Tab-separated table of C-alpha atoms and ligand atoms in Angstrom:
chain	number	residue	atom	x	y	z
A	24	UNK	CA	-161.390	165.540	198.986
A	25	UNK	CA	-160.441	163.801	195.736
A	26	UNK	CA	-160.055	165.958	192.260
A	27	UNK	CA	-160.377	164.594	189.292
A	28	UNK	CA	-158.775	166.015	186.061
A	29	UNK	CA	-160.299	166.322	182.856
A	30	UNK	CA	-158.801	163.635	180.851
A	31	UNK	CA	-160.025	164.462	177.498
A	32	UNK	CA	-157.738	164.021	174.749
A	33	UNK	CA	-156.071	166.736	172.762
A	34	UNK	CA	-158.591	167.036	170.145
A	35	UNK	CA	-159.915	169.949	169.373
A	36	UNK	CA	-162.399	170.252	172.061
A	37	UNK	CA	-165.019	172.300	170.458
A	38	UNK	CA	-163.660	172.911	167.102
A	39	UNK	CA	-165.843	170.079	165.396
A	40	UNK	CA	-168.785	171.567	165.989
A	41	UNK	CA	-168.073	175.025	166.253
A	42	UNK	CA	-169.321	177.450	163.341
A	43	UNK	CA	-166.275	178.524	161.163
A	44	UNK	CA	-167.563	182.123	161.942
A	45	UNK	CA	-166.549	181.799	165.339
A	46	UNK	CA	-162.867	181.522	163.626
A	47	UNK	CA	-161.663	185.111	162.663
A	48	UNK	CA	-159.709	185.855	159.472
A	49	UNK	CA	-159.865	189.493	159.544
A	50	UNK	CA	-157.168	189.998	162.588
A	51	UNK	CA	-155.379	193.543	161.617
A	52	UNK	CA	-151.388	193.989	162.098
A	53	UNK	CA	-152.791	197.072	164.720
A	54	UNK	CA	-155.184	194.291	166.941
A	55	UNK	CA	-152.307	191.763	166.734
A	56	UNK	CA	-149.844	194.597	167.806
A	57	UNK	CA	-151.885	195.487	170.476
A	58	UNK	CA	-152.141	192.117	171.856
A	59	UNK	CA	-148.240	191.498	171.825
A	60	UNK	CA	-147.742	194.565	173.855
A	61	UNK	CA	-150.816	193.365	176.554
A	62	UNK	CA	-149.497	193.501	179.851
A	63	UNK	CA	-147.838	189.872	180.394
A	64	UNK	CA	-150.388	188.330	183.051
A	65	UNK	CA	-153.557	189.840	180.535
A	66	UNK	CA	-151.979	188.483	177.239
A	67	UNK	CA	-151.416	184.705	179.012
A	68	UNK	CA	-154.784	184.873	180.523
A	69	UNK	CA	-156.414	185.514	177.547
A	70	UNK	CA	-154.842	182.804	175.604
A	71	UNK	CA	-155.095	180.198	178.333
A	72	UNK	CA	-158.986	180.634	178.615
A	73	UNK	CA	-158.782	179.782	175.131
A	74	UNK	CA	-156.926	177.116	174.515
A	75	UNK	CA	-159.045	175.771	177.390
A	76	UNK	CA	-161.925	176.345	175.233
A	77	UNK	CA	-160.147	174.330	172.786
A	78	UNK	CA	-158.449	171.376	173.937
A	79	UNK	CA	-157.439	169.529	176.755
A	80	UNK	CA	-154.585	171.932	178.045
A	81	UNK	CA	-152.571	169.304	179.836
A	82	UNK	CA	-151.752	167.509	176.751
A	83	UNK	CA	-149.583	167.936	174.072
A	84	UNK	CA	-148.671	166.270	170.730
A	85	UNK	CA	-145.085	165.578	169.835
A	86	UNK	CA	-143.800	164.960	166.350
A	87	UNK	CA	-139.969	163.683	165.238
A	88	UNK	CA	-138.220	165.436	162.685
A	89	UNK	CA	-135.821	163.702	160.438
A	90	UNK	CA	-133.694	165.687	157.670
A	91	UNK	CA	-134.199	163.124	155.165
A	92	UNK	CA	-131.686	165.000	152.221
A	93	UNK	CA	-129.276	167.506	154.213
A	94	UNK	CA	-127.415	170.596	152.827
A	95	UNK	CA	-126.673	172.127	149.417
A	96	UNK	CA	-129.991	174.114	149.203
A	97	UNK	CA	-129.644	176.779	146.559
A	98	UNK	CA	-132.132	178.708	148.549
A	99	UNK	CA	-130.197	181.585	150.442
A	100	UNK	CA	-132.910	181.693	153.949
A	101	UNK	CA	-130.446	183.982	156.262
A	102	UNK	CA	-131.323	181.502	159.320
A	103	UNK	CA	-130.344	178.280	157.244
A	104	UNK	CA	-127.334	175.967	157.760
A	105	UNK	CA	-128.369	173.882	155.062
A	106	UNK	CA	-128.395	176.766	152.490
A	107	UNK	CA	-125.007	176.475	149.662
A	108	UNK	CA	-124.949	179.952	150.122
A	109	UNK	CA	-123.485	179.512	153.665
A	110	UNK	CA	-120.241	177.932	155.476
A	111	UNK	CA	-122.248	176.574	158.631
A	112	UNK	CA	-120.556	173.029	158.533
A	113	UNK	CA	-123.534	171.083	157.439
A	114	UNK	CA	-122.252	168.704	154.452
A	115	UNK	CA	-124.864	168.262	151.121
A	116	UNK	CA	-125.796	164.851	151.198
A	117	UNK	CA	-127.847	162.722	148.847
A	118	UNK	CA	-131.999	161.219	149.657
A	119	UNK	CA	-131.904	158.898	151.786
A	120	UNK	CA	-132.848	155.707	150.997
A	121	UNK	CA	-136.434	153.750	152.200
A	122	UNK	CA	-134.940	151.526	154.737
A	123	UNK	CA	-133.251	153.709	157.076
A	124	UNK	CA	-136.434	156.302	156.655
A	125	UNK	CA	-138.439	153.439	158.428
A	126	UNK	CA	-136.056	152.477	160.745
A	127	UNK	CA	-135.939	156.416	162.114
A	128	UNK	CA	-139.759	156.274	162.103
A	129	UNK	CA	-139.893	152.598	164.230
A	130	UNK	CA	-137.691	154.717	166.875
A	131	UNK	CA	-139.602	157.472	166.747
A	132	UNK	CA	-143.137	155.516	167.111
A	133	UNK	CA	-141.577	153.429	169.751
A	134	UNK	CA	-140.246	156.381	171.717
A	135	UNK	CA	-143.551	158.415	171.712
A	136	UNK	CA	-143.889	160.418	168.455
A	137	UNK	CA	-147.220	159.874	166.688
A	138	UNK	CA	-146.158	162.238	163.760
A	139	UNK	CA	-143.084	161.766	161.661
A	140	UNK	CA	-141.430	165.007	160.233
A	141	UNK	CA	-139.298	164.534	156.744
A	142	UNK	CA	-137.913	167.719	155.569
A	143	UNK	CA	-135.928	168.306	152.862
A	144	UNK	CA	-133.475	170.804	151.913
A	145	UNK	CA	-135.132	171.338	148.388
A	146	UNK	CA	-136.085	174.745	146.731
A	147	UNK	CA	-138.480	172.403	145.086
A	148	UNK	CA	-138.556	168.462	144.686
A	149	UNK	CA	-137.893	166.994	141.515
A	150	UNK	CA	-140.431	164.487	140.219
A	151	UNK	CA	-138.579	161.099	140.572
A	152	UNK	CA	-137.499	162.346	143.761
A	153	UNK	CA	-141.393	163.292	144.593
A	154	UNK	CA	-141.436	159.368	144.008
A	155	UNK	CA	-139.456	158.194	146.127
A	156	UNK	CA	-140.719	160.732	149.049
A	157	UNK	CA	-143.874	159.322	148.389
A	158	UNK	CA	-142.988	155.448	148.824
A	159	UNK	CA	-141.521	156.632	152.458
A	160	UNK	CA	-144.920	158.472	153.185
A	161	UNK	CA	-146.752	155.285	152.459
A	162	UNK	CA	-144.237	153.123	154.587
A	163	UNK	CA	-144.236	155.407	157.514
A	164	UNK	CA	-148.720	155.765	157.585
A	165	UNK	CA	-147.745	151.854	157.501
A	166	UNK	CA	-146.435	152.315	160.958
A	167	UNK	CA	-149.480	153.953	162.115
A	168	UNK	CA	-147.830	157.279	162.040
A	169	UNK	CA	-148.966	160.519	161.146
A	170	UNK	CA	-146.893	161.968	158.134
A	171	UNK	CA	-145.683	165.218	157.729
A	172	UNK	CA	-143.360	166.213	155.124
A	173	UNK	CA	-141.281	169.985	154.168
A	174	UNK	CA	-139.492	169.999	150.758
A	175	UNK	CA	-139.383	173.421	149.364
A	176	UNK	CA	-141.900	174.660	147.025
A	177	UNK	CA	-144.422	172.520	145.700
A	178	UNK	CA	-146.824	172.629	141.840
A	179	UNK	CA	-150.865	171.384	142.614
A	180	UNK	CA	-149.768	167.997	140.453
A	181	UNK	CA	-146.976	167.408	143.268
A	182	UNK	CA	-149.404	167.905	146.064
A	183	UNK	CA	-151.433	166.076	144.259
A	184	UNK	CA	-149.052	163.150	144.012
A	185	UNK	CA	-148.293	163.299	147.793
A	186	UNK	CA	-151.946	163.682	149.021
A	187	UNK	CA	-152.520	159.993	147.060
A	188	UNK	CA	-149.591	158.437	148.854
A	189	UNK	CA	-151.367	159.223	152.264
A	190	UNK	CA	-149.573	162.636	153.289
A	191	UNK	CA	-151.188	164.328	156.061
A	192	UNK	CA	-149.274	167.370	156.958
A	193	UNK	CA	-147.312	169.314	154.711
A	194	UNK	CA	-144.609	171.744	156.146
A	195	UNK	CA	-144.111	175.760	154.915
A	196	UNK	CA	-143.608	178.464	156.793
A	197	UNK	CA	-144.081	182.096	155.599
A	198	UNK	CA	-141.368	183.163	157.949
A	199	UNK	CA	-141.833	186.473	158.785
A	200	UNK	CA	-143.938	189.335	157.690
A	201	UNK	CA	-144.117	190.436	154.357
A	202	UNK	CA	-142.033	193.344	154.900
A	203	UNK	CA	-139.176	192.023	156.219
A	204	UNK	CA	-139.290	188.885	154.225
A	205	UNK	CA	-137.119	190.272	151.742
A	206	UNK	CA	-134.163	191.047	154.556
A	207	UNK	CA	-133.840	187.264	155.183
A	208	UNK	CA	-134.807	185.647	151.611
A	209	UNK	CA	-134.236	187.080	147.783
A	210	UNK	CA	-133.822	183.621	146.342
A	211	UNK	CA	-137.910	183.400	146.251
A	212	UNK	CA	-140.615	185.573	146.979
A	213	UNK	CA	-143.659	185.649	149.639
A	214	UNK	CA	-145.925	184.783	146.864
A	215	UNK	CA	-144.407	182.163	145.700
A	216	UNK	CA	-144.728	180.551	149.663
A	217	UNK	CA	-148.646	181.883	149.500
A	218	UNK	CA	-148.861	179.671	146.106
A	219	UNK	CA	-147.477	176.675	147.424
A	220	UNK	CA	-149.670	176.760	150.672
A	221	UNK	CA	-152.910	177.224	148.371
A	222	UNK	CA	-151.440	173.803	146.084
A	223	UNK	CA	-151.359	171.858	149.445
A	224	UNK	CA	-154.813	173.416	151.119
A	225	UNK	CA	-156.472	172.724	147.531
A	226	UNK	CA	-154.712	169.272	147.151
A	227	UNK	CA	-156.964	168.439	150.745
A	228	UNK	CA	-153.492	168.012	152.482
A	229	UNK	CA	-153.514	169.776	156.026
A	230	UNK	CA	-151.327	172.662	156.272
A	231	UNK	CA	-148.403	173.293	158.610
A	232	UNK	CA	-146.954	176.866	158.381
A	233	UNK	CA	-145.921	179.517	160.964
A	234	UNK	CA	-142.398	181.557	160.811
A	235	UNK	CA	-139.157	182.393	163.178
A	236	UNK	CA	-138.586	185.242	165.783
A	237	UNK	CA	-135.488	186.572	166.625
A	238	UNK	CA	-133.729	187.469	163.103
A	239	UNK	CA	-133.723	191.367	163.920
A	240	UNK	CA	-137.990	192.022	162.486
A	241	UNK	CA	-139.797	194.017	165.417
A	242	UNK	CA	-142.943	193.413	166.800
A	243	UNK	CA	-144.843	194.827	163.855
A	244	UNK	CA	-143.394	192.161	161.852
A	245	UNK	CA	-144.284	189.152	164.253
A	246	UNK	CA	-147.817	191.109	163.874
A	247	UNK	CA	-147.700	190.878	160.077
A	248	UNK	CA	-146.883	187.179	160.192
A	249	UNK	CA	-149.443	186.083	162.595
A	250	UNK	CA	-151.718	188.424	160.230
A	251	UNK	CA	-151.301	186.716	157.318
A	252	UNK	CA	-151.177	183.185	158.830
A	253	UNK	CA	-154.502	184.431	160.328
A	254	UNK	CA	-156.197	185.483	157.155
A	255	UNK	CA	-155.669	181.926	155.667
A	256	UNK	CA	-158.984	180.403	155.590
A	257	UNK	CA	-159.033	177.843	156.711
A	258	UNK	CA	-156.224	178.468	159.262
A	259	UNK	CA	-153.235	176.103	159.252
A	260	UNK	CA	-154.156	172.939	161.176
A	261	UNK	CA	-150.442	173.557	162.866
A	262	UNK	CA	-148.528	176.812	163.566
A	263	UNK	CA	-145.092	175.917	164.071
A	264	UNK	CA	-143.331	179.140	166.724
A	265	UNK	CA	-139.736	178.860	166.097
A	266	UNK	CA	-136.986	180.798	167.701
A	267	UNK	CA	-134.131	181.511	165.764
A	268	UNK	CA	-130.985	179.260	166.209
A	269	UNK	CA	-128.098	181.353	165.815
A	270	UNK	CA	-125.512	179.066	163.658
A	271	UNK	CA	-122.228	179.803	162.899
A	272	UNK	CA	-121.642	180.707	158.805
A	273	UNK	CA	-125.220	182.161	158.631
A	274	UNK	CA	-126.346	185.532	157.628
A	275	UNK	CA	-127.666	185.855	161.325
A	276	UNK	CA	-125.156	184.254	163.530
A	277	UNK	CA	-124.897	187.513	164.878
A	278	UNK	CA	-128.712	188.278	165.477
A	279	UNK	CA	-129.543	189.530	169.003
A	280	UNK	CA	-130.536	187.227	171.644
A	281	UNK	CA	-134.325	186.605	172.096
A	282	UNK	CA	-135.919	187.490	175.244
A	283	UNK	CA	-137.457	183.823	175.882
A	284	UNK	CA	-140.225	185.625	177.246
A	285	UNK	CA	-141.062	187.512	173.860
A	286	UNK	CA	-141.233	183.603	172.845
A	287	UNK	CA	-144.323	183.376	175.321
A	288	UNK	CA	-145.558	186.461	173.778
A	289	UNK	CA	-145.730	185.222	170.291
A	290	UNK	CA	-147.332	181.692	171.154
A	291	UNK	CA	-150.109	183.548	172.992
A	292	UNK	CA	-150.851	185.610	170.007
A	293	UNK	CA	-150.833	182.942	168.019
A	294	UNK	CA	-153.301	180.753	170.376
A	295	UNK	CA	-154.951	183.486	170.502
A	296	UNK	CA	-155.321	184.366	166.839
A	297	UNK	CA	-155.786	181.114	165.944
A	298	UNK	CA	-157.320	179.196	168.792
A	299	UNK	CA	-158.489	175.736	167.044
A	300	UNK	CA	-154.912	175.111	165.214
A	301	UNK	CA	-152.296	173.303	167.154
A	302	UNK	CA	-149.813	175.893	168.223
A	303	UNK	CA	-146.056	174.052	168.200
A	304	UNK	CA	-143.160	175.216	170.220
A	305	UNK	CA	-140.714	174.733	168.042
A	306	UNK	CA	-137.164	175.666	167.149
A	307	UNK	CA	-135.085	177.012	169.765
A	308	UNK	CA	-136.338	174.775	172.881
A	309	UNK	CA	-132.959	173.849	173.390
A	310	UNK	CA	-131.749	177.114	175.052
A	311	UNK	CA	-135.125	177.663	176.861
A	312	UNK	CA	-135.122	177.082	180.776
A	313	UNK	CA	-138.064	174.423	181.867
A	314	UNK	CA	-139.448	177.751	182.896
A	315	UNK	CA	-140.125	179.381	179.621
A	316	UNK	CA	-141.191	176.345	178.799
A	317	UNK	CA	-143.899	176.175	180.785
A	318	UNK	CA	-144.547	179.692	180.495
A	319	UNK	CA	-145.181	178.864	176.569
A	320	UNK	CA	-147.526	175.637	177.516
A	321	UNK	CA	-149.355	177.719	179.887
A	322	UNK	CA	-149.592	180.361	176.560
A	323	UNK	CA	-151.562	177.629	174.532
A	324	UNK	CA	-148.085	175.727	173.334
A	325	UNK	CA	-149.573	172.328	172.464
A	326	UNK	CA	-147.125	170.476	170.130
A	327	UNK	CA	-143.539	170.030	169.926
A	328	UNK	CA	-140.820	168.173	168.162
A	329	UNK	CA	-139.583	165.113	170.175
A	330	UNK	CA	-135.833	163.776	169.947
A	331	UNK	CA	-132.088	165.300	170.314
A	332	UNK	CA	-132.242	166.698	166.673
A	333	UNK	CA	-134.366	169.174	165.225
A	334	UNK	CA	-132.730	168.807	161.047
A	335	UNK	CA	-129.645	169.579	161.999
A	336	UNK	CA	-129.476	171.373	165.318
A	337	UNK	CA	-129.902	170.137	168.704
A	338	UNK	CA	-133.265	169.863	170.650
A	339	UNK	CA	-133.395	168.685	174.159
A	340	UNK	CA	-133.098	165.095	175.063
A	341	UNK	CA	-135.811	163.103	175.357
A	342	UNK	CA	-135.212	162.150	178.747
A	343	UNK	CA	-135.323	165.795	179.897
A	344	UNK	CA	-138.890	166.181	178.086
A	345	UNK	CA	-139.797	163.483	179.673
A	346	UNK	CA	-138.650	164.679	183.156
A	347	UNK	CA	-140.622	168.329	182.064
A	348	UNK	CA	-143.488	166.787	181.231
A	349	UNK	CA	-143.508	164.515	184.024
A	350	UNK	CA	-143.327	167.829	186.373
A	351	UNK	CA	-145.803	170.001	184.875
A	352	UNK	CA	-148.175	166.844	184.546
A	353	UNK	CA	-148.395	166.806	180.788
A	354	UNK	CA	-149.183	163.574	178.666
A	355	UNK	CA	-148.514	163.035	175.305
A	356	UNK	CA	-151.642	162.805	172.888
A	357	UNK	CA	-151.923	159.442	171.544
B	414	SAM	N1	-136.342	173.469	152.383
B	414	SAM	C1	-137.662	173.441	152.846
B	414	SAM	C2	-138.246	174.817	153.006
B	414	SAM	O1	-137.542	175.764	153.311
B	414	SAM	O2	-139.459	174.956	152.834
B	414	SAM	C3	-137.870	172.654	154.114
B	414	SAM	C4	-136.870	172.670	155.235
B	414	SAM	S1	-136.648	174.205	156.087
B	414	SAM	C5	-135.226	173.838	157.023
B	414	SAM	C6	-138.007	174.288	157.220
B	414	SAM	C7	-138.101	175.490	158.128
B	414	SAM	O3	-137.178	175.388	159.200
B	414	SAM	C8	-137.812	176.858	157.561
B	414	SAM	O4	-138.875	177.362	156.826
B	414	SAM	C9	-137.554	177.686	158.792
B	414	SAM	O5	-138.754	178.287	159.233
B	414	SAM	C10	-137.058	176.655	159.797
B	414	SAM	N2	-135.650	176.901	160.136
B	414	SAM	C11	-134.578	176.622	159.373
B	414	SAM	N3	-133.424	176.977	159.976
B	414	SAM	C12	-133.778	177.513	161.172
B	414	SAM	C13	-133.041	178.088	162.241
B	414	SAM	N4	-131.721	178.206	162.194
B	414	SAM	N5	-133.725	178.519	163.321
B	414	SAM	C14	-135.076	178.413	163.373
B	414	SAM	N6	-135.817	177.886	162.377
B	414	SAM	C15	-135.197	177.447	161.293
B	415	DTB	C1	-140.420	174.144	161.480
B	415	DTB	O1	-141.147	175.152	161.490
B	415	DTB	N1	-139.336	173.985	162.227
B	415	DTB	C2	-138.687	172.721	161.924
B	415	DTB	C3	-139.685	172.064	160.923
B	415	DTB	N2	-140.637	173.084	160.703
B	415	DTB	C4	-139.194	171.481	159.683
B	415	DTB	C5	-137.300	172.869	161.457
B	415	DTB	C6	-136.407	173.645	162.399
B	415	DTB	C7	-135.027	173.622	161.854
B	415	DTB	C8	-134.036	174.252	162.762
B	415	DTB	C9	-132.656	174.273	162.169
B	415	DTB	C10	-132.074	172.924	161.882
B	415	DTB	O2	-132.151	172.008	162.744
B	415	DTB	O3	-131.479	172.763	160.813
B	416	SF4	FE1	-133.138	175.551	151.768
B	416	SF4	FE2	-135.268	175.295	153.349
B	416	SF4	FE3	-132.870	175.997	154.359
B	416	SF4	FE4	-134.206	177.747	152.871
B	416	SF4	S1	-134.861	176.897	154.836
B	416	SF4	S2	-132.020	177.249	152.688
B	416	SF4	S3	-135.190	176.381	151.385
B	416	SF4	S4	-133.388	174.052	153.426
């Protein structure tokens, strides 16, 4: 007997023409609570059968991240290497230039990615650096590349500017909950990470936010944070999942190990929270067995970032994706 496999793409499979009242934006900390503390098997099964509903769940998309000006942030994020605030090694270094920009996003097209990731270490860009972020968003959709870019916090006109030059994604995580935000970051506030999302969502840019685990908050804080990512209407297109990486220097260094399969539980709730946004697995893949891996793919996982560097961490090789997604019979959406 032959099987065939549904080989839709990873599209949203109903979300087009679903209502956007079949989306809900009223998810309380107590229901999201709740559904992190579901027995394992109910939690996963719940959140496969809907990112079934969803998209294709053999296929995910894969973006490449390049730290396009590294270091010397005056922000003071506890997680952060790059933050001035911080010994973690990471030298301040200037913009890049155009050239090598494109070059990064050539290898990166040529190797797989069809998004390309520029973040910044910025508390916010300055204009006539705005500019020149702007001419490497324009060269990169050149490539036939999707463009995402992260550089801090962002005024409408800025959005503006980047939503002309052909940005598609822009990059800003809320972090944690509200609560605990203040543990990790005093240099600015929650609101002024809710204002910048609303500059990009009104600017028509797609929005890209989600938040870290592991930096000491407890499970009513990953509740708060998929709370409020849930109650943006629209939801962010993309929910990046990261797991803290512990680096040397850095207020959390010392934060305790995360249970990889806490990981799990927090893509699940997000999947299911959020079940039309791409959910990406994202920091902290590096010290996750192929197991966990495929534990968070089976949880409705269905993007991650592609190449040995994350900014300016490690992420696995891309031969060893390859090899993962090669045994859990996962292709890369086009
Ligand atoms: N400076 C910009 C900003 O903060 O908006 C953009 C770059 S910043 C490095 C992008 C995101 O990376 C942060 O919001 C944080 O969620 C994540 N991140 C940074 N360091 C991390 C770490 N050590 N482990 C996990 N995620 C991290
Ligand atoms: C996101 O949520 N994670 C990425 C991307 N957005 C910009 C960044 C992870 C950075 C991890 C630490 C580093 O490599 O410096
Ligand atoms: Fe700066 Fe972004 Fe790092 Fe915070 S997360 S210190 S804003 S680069």
């Amino acid at each position: 007997m032959s099987i065939t496999l549904d080989s839709a793409p990873s599209t949203p499979r109903i979300a087009p023409h679903t209502p956007p009242s079949a989306l809900r934006h009223d998810w309380t900390r107590d229901d999201i609570a709740t559904l992190l503390a579901l027995p394992f098997a109910e939690l996963i099964f719940r959140a496969a059968s809907l990112h079934r509903t969803y998209f294709n769940p053999n296929t995910v998309q894969i973006s490449t991240l390049l730290s396009i000006k590294t270091g010397g942030c005056p922000e003071d994020c506890g997680y952060c290497p790059q933050s001035a605030h911080f010994d973690a090694g990471v030298p301040a270094s200037k913009l890049m230039d155009l050239e090598p920009v494109l070059q990064a996003a050539r290898a990166a097209r040529d190797a797989g990615a069809s998004r390309f990731c520029m973040g910044a270490a910025w508390r916010s860009p300055k204009d006539h650096d705005l500019d020149r972020v702007a001419a490497m968003v324009e060269g990169v959709k050149a490539l036939g590349m999707e463009t995402c870019v992260t550089l801090g916090m962002l005024r409408p006109d800025q959005a503006t500017r980047l939503k002309s030059a052909g940005l598609d994604y822009y990059n800003h995580n809320l972090d944690t909950s509200p609560e605990f935000y203040g543990d990790i970051i005093t240099t600015r506030t929650y609101q002024d990470r809710l204002d910048t999302l609303a500059a990009v969502r009104d600017a028509g840019i797609s929005v890209c936010c989600g938040g870290i685990i592991g930096m000491g908050e407890d499970l009513d804080d990953r509740a708060g944070l998929l709370a409020t990512l849930a109650s943006l209407n629209p939801h962010p297109e993309s929910v990046p999942i990261n797991a803290l990486v512990r680096v040397a220097g850095t207020k959390l260094d010392h934060a305790a190990p995360l249970d990889p399969l806490d990981f799990v539980r927090m893509i699940a709730a997000a999947r299911i929270t959020m079940p039309a946004s791409m959910v990406r697995l994202s920091a902290g893949r590096e010290s996750l067995s192929d197991e966990a891996q495929a534990l968070c793919f089976l949880a409705g996982a269905n993007s991650i970032f592609y190449g040995d560097t994350l900014l300016t961490t490690a992420n696995p090789a891309i031969a060893r994706d390859n090899a993962l997604f090669d045994k859990l019979g996962i292709t890369k959406q086009a």
